[in-house]
mmCIF file of C-alpha atoms in Angstrom:
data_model
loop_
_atom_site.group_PDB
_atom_site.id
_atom_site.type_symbol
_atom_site.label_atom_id
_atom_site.label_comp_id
_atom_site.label_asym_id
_atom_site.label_seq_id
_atom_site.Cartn_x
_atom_site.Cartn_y
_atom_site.Cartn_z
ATOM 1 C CA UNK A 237 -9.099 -16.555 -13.366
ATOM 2 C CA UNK A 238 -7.099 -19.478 -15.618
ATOM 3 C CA UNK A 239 -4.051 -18.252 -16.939
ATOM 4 C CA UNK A 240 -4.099 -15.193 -15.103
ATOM 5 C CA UNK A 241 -1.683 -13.366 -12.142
ATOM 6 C CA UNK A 242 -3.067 -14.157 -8.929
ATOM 7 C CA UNK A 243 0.154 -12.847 -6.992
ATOM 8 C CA UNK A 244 1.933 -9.907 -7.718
ATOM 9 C CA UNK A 245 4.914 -8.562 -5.788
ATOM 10 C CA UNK A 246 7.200 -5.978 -5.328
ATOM 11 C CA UNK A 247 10.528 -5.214 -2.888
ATOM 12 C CA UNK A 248 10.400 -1.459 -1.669
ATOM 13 C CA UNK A 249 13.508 0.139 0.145
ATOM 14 C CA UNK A 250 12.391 3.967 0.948
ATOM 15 C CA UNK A 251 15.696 6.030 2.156
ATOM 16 C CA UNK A 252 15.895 9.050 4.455
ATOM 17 C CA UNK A 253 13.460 11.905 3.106
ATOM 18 C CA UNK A 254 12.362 10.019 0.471
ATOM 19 C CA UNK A 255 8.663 10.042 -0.657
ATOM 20 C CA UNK A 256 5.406 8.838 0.160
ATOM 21 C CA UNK A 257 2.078 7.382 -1.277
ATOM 22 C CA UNK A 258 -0.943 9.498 -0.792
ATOM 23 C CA UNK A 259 -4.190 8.390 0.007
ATOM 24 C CA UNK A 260 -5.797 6.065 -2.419
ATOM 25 C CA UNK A 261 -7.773 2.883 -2.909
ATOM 26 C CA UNK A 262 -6.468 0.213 -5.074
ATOM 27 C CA UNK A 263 -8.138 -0.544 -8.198
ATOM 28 C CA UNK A 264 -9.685 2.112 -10.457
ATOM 29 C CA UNK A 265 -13.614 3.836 -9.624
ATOM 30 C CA UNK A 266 -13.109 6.656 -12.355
ATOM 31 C CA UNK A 267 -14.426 7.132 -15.655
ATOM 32 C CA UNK A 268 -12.014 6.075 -18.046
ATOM 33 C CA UNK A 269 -14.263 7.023 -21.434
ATOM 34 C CA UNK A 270 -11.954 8.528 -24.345
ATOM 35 C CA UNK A 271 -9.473 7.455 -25.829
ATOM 36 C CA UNK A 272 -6.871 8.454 -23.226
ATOM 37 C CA UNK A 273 -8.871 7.198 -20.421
ATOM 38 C CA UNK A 274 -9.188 3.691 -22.384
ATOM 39 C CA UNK A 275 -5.294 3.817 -23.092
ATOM 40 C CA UNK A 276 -4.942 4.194 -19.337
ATOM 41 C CA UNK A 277 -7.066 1.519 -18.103
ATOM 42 C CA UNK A 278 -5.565 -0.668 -20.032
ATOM 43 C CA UNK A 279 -2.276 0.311 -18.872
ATOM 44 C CA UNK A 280 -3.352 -0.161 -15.569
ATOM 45 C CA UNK A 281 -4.730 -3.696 -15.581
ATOM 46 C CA UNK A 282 -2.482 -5.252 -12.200
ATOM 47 C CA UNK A 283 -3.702 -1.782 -10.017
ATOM 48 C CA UNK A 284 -7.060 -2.316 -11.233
ATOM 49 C CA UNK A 285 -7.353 -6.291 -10.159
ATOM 50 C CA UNK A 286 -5.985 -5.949 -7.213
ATOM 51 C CA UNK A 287 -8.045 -6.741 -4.266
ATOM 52 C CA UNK A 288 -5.827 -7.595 -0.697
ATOM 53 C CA UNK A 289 -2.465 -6.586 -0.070
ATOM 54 C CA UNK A 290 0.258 -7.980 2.154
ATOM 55 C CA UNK A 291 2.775 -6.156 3.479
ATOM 56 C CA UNK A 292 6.236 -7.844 5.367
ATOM 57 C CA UNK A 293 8.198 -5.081 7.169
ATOM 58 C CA UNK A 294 11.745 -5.868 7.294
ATOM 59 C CA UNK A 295 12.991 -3.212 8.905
ATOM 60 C CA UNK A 296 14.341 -3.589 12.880
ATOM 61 C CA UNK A 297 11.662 -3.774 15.337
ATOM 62 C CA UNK A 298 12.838 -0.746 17.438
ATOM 63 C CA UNK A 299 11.003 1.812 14.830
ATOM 64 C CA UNK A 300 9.751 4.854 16.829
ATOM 65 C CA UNK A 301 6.416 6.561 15.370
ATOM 66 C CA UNK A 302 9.016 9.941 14.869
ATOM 67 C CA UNK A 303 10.609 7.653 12.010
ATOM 68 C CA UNK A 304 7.943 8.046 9.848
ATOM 69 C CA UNK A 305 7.081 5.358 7.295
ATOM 70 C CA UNK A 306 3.733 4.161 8.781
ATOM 71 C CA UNK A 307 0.809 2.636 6.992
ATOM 72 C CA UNK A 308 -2.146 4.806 7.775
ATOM 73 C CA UNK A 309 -5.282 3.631 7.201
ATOM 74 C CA UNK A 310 -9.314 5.308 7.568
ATOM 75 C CA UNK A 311 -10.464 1.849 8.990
ATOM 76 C CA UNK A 312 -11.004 0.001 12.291
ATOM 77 C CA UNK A 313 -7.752 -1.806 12.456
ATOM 78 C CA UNK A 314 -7.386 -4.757 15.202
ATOM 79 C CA UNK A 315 -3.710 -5.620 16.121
ATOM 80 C CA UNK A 316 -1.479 -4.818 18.950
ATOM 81 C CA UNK A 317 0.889 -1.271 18.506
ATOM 82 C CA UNK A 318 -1.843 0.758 16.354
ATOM 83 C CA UNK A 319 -1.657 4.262 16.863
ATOM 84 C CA UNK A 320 -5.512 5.293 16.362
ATOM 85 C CA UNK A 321 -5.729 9.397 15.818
ATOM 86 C CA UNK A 322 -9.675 10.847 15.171
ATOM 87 C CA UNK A 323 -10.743 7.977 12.403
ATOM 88 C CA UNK A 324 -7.079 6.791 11.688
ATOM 89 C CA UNK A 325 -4.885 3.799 12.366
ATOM 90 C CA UNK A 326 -0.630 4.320 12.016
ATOM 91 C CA UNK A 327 0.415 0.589 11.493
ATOM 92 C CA UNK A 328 4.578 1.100 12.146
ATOM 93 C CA UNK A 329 7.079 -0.392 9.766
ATOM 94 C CA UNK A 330 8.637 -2.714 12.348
ATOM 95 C CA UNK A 331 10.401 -5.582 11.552
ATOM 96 C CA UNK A 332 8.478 -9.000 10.936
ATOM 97 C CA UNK A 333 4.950 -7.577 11.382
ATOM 98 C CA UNK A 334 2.860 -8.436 8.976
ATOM 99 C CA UNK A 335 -0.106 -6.278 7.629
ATOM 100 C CA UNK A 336 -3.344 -7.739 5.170
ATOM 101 C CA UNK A 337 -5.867 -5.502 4.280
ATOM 102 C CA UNK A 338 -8.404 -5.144 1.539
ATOM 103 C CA UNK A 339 -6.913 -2.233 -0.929
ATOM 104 C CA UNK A 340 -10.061 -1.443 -2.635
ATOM 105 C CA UNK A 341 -12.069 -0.631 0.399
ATOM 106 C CA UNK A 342 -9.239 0.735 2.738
ATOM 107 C CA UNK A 343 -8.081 3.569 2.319
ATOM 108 C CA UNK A 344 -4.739 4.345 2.925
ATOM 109 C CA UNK A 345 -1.549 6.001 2.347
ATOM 110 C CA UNK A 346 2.411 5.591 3.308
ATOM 111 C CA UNK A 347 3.900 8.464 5.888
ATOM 112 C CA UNK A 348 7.020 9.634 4.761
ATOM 113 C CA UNK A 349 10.073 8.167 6.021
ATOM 114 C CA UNK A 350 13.350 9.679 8.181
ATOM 115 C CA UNK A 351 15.194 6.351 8.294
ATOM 116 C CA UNK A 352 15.733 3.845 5.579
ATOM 117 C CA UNK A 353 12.417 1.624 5.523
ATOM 118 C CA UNK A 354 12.148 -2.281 3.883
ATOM 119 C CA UNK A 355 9.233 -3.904 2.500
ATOM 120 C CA UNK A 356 8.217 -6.573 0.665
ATOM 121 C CA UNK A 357 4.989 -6.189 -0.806
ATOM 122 C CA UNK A 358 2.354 -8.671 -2.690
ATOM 123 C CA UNK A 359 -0.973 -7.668 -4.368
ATOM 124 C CA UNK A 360 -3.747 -10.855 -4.346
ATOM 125 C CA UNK A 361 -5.517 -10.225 -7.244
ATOM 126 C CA UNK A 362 -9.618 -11.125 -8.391
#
């Protein structure tokens, strides 16, 4: 789109305990009639463009799966070290692996972490 963001990124350091995103889909698929649901689609415009996401772990590359922090995902993931439990794949945080995956039609969600956890993060947008 001229003019627009295509790229969009973001550093994330998650420490000890610290939360978690739950499952979701980038983008938005509700109905956003009224005034409030207007107000936050607007709002929303960079979450509601984006369409891959690319994720850099920089954390060591000894992380155990009892760290926490994975990237789970309901989708047939292809890669070597994927954890695949009943319709889910755990994509570790290790250091220099590099994840891609289409945000509107995966779904996923971040496993809280017990050790400090480094990302850097960038949306592609439509």
């Amino acid at each position: 789109r001229p003019g627009g963001d295509v790229l969009r990124r973001a550093e994330a350091h998650y420490t000890e305990g610290s939360g978690f995103y739950k499952w979701h889909r980038d983008g938005l698929e509700s109905d956003w009639s009224g005034l409030l649901g207007w107000y936050y689609w607007l709002q929303r415009g960079a979450v509601r463009r984006r369409s891959v996401t690319g994720i850099l772990y920089l954390n060591e590359e000894d992380w155990l799966p009892t760290s926490g922090g994975a990237l789970r995902c309901r989708a047939a993931v292809a890669g070597v070290d994927v954890e695949k439990k009943s319709g889910l794949a755990e994509i570790l945080p290790k250091g220099g692996r590099l994840v891609l995956f289409d945000s509107r039609k995966v779904e996923h969600e971040v496993v809280s972490t017990l050790r400090d956890r480094w990302a850097l993060t960038a949306w592609f947008h439509e």
